[in-house]
Short mmCIF file of C-alpha atoms in Angstrom, two decimals:
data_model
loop_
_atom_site.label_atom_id
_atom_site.label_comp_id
_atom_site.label_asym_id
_atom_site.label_seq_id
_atom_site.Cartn_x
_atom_site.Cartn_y
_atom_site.Cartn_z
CA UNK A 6 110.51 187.22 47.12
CA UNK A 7 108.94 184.97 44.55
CA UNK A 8 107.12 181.70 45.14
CA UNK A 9 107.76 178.47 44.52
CA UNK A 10 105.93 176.52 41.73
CA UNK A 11 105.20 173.76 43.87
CA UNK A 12 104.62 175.70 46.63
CA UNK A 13 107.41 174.31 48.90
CA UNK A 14 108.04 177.83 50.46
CA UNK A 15 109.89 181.11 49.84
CA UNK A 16 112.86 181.27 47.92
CA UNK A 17 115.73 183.79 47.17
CA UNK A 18 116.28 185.01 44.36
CA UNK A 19 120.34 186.00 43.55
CA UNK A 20 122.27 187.51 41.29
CA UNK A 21 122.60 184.57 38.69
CA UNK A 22 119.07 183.76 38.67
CA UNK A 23 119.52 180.81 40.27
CA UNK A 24 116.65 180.07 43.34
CA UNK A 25 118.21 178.74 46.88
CA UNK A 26 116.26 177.57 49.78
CA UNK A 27 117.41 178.71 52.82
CA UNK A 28 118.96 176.74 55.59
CA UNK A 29 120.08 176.26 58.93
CA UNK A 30 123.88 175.62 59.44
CA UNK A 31 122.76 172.72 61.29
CA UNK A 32 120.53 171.18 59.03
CA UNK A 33 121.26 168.22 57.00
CA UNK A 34 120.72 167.55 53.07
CA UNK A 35 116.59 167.92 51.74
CA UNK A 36 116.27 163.96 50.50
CA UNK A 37 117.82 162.15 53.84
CA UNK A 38 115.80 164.86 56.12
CA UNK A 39 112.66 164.56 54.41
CA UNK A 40 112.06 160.98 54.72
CA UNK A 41 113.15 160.95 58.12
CA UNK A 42 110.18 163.47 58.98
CA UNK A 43 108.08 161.75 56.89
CA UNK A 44 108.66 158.31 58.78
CA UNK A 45 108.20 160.11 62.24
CA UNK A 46 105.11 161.60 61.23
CA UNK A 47 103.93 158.19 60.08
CA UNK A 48 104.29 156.72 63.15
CA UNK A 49 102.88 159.25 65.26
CA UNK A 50 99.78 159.31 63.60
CA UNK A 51 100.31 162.89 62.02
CA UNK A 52 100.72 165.07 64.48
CA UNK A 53 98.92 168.69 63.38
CA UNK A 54 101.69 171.58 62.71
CA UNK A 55 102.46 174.23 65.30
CA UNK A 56 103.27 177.90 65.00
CA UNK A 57 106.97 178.36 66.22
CA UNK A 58 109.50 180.90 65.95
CA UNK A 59 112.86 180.29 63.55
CA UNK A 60 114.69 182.00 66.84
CA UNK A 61 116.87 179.51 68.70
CA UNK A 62 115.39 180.09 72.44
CA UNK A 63 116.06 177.65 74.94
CA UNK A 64 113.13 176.35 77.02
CA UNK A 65 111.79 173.27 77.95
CA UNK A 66 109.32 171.09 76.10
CA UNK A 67 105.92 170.83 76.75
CA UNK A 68 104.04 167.05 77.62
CA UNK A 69 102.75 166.65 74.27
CA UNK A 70 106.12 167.01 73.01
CA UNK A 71 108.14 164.93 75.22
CA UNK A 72 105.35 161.91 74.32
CA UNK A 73 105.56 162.89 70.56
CA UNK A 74 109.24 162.55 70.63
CA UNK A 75 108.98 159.17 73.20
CA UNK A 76 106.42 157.77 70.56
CA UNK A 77 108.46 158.36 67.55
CA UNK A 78 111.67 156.65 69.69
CA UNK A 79 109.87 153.69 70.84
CA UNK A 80 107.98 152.73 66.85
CA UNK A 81 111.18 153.38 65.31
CA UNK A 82 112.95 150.45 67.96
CA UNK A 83 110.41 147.80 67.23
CA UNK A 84 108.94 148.43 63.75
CA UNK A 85 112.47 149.07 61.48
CA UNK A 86 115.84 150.47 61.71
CA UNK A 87 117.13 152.85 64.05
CA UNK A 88 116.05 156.33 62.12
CA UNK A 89 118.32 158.66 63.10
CA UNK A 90 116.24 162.27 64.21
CA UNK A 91 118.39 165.27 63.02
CA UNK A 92 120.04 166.82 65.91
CA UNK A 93 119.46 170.08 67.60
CA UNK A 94 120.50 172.32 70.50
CA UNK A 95 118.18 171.75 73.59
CA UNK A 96 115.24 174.27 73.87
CA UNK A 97 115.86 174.78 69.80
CA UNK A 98 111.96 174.17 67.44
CA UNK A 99 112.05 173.46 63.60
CA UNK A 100 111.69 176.52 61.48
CA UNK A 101 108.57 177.39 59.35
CA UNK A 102 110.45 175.76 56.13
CA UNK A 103 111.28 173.14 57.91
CA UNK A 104 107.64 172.38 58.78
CA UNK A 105 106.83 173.18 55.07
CA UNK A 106 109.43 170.93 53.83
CA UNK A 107 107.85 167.98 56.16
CA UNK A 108 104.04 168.53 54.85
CA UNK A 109 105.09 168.65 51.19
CA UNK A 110 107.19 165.21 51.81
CA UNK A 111 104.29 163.78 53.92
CA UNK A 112 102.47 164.24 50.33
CA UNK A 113 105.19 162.04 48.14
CA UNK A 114 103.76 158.63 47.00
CA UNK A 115 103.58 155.96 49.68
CA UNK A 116 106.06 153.54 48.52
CA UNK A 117 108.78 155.63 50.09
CA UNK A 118 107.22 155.30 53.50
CA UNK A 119 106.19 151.14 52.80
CA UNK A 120 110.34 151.01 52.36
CA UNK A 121 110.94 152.71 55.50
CA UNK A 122 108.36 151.39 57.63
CA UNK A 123 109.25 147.69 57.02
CA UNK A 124 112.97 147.00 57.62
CA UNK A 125 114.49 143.87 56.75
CA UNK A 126 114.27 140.93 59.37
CA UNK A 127 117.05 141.08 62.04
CA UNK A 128 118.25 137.89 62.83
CA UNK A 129 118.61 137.28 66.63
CA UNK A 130 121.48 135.54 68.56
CA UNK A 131 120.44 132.73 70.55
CA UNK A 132 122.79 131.75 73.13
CA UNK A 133 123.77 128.06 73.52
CA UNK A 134 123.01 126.70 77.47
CA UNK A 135 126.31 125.71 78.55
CA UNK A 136 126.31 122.21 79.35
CA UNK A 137 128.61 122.45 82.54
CA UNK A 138 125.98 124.71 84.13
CA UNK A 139 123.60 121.61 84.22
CA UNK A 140 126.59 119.11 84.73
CA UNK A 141 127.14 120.88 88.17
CA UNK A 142 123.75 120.96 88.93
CA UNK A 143 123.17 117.35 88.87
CA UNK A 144 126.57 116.61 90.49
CA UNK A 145 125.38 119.30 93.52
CA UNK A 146 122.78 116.79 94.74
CA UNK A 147 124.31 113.62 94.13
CA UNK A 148 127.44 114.18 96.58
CA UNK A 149 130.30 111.66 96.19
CA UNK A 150 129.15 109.23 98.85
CA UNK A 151 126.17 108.68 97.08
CA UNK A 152 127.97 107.79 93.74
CA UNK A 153 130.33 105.63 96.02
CA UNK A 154 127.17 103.92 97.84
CA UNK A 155 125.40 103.39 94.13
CA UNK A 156 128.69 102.03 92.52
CA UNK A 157 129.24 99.35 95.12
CA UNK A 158 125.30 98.36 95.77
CA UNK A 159 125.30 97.62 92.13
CA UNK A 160 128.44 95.63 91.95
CA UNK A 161 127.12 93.70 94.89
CA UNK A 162 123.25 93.44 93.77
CA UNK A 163 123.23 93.96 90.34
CA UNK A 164 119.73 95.06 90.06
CA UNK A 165 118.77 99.15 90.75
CA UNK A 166 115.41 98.08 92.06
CA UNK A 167 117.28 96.20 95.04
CA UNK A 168 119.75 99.37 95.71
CA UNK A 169 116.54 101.82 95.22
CA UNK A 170 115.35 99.43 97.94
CA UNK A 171 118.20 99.00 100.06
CA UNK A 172 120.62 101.84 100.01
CA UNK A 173 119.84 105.23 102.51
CA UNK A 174 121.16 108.06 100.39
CA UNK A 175 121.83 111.61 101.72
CA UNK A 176 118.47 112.43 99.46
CA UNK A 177 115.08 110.91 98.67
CA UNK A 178 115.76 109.35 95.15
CA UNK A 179 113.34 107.84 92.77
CA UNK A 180 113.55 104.48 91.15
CA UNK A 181 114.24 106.68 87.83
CA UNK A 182 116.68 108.95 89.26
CA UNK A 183 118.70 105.67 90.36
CA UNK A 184 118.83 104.45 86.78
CA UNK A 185 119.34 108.58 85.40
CA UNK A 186 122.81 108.30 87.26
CA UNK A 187 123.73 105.00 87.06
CA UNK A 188 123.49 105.48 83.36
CA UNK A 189 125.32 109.00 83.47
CA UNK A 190 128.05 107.61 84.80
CA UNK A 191 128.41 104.95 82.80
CA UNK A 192 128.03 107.05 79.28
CA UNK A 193 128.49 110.24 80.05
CA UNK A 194 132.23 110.97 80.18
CA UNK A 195 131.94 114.54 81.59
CA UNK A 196 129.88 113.26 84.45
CA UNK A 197 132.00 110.24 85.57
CA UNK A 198 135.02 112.52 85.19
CA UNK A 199 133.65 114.98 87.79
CA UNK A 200 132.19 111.68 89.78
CA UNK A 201 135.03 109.95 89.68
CA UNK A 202 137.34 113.30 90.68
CA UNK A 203 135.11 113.77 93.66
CA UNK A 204 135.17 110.11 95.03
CA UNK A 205 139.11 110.37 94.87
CA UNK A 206 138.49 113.33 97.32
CA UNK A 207 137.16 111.68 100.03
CA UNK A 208 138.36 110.71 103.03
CA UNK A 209 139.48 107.21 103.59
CA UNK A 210 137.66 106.60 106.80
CA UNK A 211 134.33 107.79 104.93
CA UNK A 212 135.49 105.04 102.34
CA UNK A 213 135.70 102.98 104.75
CA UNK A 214 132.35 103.75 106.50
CA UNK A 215 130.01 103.67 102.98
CA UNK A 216 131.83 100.21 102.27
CA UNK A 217 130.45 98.72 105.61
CA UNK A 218 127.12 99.31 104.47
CA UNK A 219 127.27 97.71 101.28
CA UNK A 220 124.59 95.21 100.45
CA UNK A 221 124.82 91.77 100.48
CA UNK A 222 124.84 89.86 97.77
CA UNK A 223 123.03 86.09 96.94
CA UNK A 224 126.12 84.41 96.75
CA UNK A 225 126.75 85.85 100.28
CA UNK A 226 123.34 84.92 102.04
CA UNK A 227 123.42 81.86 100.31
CA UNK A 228 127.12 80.55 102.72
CA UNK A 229 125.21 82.63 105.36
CA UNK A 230 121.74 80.94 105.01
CA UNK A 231 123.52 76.97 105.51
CA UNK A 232 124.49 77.97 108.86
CA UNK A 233 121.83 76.32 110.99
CA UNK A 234 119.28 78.36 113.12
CA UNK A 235 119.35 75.49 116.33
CA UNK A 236 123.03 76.56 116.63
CA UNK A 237 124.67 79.80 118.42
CA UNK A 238 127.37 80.64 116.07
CA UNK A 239 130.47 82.50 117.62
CA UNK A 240 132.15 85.05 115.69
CA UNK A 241 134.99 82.35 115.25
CA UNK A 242 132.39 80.83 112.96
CA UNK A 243 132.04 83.28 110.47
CA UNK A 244 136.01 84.32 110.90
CA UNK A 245 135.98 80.53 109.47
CA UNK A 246 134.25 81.55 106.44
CA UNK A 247 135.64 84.51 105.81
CA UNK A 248 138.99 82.57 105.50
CA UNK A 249 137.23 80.06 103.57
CA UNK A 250 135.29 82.02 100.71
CA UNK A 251 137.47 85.13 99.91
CA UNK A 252 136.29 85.41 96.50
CA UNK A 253 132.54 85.76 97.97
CA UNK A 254 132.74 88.18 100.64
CA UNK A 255 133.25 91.43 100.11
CA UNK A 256 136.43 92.66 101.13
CA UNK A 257 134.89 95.12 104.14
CA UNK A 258 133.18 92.48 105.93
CA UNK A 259 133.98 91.33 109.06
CA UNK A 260 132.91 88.13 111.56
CA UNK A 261 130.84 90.80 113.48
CA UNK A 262 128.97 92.33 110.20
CA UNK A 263 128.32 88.62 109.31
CA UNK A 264 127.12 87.53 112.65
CA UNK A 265 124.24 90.58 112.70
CA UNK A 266 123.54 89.60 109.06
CA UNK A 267 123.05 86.10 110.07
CA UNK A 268 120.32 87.11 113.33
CA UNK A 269 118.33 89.32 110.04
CA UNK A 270 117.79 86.28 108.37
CA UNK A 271 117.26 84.08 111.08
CA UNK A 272 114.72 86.48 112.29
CA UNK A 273 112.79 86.79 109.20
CA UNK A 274 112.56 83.18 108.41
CA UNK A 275 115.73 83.21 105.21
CA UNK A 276 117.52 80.22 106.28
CA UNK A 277 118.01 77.47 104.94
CA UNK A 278 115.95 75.36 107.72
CA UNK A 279 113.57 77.91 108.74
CA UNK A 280 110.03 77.50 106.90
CA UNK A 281 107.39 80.21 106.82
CA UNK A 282 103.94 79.08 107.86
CA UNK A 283 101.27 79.39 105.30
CA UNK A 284 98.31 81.51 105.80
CA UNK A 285 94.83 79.64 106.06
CA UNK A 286 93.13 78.44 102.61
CA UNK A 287 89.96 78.93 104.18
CA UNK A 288 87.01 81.06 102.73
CA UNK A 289 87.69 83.96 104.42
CA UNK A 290 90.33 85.30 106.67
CA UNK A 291 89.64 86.23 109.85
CA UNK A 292 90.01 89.93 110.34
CA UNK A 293 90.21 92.06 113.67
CA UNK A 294 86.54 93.30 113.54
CA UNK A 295 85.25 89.61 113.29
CA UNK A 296 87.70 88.31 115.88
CA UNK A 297 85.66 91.35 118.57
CA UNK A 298 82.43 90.46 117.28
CA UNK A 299 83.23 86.59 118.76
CA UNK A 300 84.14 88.00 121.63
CA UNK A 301 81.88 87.42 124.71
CA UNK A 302 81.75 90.39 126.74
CA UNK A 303 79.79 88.51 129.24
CA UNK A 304 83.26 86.22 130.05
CA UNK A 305 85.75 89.45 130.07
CA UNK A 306 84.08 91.04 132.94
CA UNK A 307 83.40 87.61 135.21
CA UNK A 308 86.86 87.42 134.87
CA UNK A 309 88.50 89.26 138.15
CA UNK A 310 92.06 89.20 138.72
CA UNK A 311 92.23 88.65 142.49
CA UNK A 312 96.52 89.98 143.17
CA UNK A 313 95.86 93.11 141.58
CA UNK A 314 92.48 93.45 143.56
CA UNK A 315 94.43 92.67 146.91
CA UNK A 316 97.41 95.01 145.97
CA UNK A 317 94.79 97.97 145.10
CA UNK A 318 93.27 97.44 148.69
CA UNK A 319 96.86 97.37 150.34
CA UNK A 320 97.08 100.28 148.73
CA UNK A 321 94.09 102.39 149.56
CA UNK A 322 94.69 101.21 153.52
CA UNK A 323 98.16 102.81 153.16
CA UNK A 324 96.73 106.02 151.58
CA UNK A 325 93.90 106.73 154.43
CA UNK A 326 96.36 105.62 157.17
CA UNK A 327 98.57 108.83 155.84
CA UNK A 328 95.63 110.85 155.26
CA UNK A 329 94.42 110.23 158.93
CA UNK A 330 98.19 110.81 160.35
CA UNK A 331 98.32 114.20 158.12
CA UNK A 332 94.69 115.41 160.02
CA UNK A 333 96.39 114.64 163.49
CA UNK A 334 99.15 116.30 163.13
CA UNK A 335 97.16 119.69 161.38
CA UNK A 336 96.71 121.62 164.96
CA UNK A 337 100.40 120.52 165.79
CA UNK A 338 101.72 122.51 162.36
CA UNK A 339 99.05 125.11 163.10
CA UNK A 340 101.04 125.72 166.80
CA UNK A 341 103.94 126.18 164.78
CA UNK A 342 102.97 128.78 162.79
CA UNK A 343 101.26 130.67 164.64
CA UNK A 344 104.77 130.75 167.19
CA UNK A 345 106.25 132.05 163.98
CA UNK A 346 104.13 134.53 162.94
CA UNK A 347 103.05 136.07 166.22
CA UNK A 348 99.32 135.82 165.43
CA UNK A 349 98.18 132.97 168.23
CA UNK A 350 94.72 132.96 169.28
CA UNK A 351 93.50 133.05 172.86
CA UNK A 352 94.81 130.47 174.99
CA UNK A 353 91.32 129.29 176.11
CA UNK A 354 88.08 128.89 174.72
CA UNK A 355 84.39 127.16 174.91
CA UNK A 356 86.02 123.61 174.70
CA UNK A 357 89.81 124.05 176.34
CA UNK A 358 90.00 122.55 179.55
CA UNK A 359 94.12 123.43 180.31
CA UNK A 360 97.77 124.49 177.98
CA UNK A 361 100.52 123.72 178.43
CA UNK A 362 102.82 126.44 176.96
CA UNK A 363 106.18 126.03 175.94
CA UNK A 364 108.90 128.55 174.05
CA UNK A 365 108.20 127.32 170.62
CA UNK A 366 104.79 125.89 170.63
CA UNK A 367 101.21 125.35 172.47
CA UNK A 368 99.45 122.41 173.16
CA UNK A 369 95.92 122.41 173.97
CA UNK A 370 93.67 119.91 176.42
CA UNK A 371 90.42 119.20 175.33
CA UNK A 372 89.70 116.16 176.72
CA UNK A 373 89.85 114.85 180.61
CA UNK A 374 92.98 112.89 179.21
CA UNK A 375 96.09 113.14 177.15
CA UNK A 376 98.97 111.45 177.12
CA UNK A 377 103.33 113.00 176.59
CA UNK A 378 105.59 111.84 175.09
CA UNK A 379 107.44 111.28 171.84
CA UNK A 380 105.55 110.85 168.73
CA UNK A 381 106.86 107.96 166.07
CA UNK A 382 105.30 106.80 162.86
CA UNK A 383 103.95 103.81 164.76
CA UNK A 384 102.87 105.51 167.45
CA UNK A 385 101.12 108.61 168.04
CA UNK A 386 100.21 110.30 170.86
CA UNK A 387 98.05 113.17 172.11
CA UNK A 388 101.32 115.88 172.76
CA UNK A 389 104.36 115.58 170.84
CA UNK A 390 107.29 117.09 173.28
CA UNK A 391 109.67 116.59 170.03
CA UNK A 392 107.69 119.85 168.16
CA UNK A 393 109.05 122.09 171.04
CA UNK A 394 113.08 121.10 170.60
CA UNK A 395 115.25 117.94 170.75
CA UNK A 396 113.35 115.30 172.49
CA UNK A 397 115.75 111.88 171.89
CA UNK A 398 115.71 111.89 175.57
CA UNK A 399 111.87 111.91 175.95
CA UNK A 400 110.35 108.06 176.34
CA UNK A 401 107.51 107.32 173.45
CA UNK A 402 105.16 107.90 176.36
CA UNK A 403 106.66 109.83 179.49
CA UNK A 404 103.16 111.09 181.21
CA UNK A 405 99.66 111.23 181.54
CA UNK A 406 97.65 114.91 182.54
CA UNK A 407 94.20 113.84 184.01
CA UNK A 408 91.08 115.47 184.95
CA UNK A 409 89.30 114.24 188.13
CA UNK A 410 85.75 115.61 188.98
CA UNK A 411 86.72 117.78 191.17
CA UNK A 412 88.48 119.72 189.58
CA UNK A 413 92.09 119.22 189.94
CA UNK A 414 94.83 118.21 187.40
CA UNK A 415 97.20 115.60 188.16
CA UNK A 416 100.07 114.45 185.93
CA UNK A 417 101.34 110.66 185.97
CA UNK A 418 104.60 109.85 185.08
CA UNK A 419 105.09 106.54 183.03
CA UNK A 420 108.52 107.09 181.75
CA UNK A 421 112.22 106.12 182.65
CA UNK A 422 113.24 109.69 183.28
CA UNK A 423 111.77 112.47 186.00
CA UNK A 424 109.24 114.94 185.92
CA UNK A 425 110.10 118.32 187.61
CA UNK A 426 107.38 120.03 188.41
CA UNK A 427 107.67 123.71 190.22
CA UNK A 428 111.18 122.07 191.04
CA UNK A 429 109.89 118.57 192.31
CA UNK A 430 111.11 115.74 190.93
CA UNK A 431 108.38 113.21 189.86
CA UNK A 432 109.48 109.82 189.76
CA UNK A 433 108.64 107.24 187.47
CA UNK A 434 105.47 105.54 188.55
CA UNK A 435 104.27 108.47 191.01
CA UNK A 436 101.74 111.19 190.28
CA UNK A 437 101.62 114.89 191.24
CA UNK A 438 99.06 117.63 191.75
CA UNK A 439 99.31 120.46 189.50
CA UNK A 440 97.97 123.91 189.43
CA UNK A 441 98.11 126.77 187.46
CA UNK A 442 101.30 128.27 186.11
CA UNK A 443 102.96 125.23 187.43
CA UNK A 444 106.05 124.71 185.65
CA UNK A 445 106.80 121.46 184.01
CA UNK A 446 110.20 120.33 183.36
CA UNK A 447 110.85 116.78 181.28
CA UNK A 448 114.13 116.01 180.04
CA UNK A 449 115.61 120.17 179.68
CA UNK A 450 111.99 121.29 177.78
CA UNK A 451 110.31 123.56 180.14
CA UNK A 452 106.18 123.92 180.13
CA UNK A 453 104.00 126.09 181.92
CA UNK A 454 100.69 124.29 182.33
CA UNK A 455 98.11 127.11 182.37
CA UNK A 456 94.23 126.16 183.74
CA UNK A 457 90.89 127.49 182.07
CA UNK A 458 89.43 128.80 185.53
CA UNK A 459 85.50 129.82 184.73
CA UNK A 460 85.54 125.97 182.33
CA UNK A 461 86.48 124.77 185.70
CA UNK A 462 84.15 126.17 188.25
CA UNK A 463 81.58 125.19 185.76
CA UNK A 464 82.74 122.17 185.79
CA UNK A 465 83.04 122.25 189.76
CA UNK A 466 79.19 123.43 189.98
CA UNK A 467 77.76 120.39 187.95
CA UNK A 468 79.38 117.64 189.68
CA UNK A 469 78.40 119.71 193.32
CA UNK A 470 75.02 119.52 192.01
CA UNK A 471 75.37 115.83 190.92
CA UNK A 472 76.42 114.90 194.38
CA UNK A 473 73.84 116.58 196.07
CA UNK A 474 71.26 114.62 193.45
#
């Protein structure tokens, strides 16, 4: 083996004298190879050189590998041309002379690497925005009614401040969106093509519907304004001038849409006869803070407004009479439920002189007197018979239960219909002993009047003792 002069790397020497380098089948020709490893080591910042083996073993590469490789990728994208790496089998390292041949072209004068590292400028495609893109944008939010309602508030009005003014669109448009369309449909022929495409679309009853609400022009509230405000016009009225100025009117309107038209102006002050009073030409207008300052709180509270006074007291009288009827009839709904639940309390205590006990409810005597009967909302009374079952039968006041000093009970009865008691019939007007668990009969309700014996003998003992006094 000899060496090379320049020191490139081993040669082979042949028959004819002649020195070849030797080669991979796979490897391409020295010049194009060279300054591709050149480049690649220029742009990864020379990379030191590793020991490998010329043996084609497969494995997989290491980190600092797979980044050396991605670096050398990603520089060669942005800084020149695509530099094409030459290929190998996966898992397959450079030989020693091809490591060689890289350091000794890393050495070569820098203008080859200057011509490789800056590529000629690429020029870049710019796409063109397609127009109908933005076309169908703008027609998207100004639908076809819109364009209908514009058109014909402009051909009425003839000023976009009025229609900005006047017209309700299906969106919120500005004063200088108004004029953007107005003027797009007017110049732009793609836009008043698609416009005018869409309006033809539509239905004829929504035609009909955006032309009722064009505006009204000055010609038209100028015949409306002569019409007098003393006067109730009929609808044959404006039929009248309908007939009379075609030419004026538009051709939607009708006597009713005139007639409304006409109550707008009258009510705002636009006719013809109507005059709008001035404001005072004084110093200073009065605002609401000075008008409450002059007011004298002193005079709004002398001031007493005696119906609404009398009506409050009618109606507080009304509200305790119903609060006093609810407290009477308490211990009559207290009867009732305890029937219904089972859980009555004794029949007697410190203060219950007698019961009378029927098969729904109890009433209880507390006092020397109470009175029977049927209770109305006129009337009450001390037992209602009409808690225990139907009592239409019962008079308003059928008996009185009395306590004499004695001792002894006796019931009166005061109403058209008899009293059974134990059997005997009690006529009206007559009066009747009773004793304990005597049974009381008035009009089919049966009672059994039950007596608190030790209140009693009590009450026996004091008024012995009295009489003896």
């Amino acid at each position: 083996m000899e060496k090379d002069p320049q020191g490139a790397g081993p040669v082979a020497a042949t028959p004819g004298g002649t020195a070849v380098q030797s080669r991979s089948e796979d490897e391409e020709p020295a010049g194009g190879k060279d300054i591709k490893r050149t480049a690649a080591q220029a742009f990864t910042g020379g990379v030191p050189k590793r020991r490998s083996s010329s043996r084609s073993i497969k494995r997989k590469k290491f980190d600092d590998e797979l980044v050396e490789s991605s670096l050398a990728k990603s520089s060669s994208r942005v800084k020149g041309p695509p530099v094409m790496e030459p290929t190998r089998c996966s898992g397959s390292e450079p030989s020693t002379t091809e490591k060689k041949k890289v350091s000794k072209s890393s050495s070569a004068p820098v203008p080859m690497l200057a011509t490789v590292a800056t590529p000629p400028p690429i020029t870049k495609r710019v796409k063109k925005s397609k127009q109908p893109l933005q076309i169908t944008k703008d027609l998207g939010r100004w639908k076809p009614t819109d364009d209908l309602l514009l058109i014909n508030a402009v051909l009425q009005t003839t000023d976009l401040t009025a229609v900005h003014l006047g017209v309700k669109f299906s969106c919120r448009f500005n004063l200088r969106e108004i004029q953007e369309r107005w003027y797009a449909l007017l110049y732009d022929p793609v836009i008043s093509k698609l416009a005018w495409q869409a309006m033809r679309q539509l239905h004829p009853e929504a035609i009909a519907a955006i032309q009722s609400k064009a505006l009204f022009s000055q010609a038209e509230e100028a015949l409306l304004s002569k019409i007098p405000s003393t006067s109730q016009p009929k609808l044959e009225v404006f039929q009248e001038l309908l007939n009379k100025h075609p030419g004026v009117f538009y051709p939607s309107r009708t006597a009713k849409s005139l007639l409304v038209h006409w109550q707008l102006l009258k009510q705002y002050y636009l006719l013809e006869d109507q005059t709008v009073q001035p404001l005072p030409k004084g110093d200073q207008v009065l605002n609401f803070s000075d008008a409450e300052q002059l007011v004298d709180d002193a005079k709004l509270k002398e001031s007493r407004d005696e119906v609404l006074e009398h009506e409050l007291m009618i109606a507080d009288r009304h509200q305790k009479r119903e609060i006093r009827q609810l407290e009477q009839e308490l211990p009559r709904w207290q009867v009732l439920v305890d029937s219904i639940t089972g859980m009555s309390s004794p029949d007697f205590d410190n203060q219950t002189l007698a019961a009378l006990r029927g098969r729904m409810v109890r009433y209880l005597m507390r006092s020397r007197e109470i009175t029977l009967g049927r209770a109305t909302k006129d009337k009450q009374i001390d037992v209602d018979l009409s808690l225990e079952g139907p009592a239409w039968k019962i008079s308003r006041k059928q008996g009185i239960i009395k306590l004499k000093n004695n001792g002894d009970f006796f019931i009166a009865n005061e109403g058209r219909r008899p009293i059974y008691i134990d059997g005997r019939p009690v006529l009206s007007g007559n009066k009747w002993k009773l004793n304990n668990n005597s049974v009381v009969e008035i009009a089919g309700l049966r009672f059994v009047f039950l007596i608190n014996q030790e209140l009693i003998t009590l009450i026996k003992a004091e008024a012995a003792k009295m009489s003896q006094q």
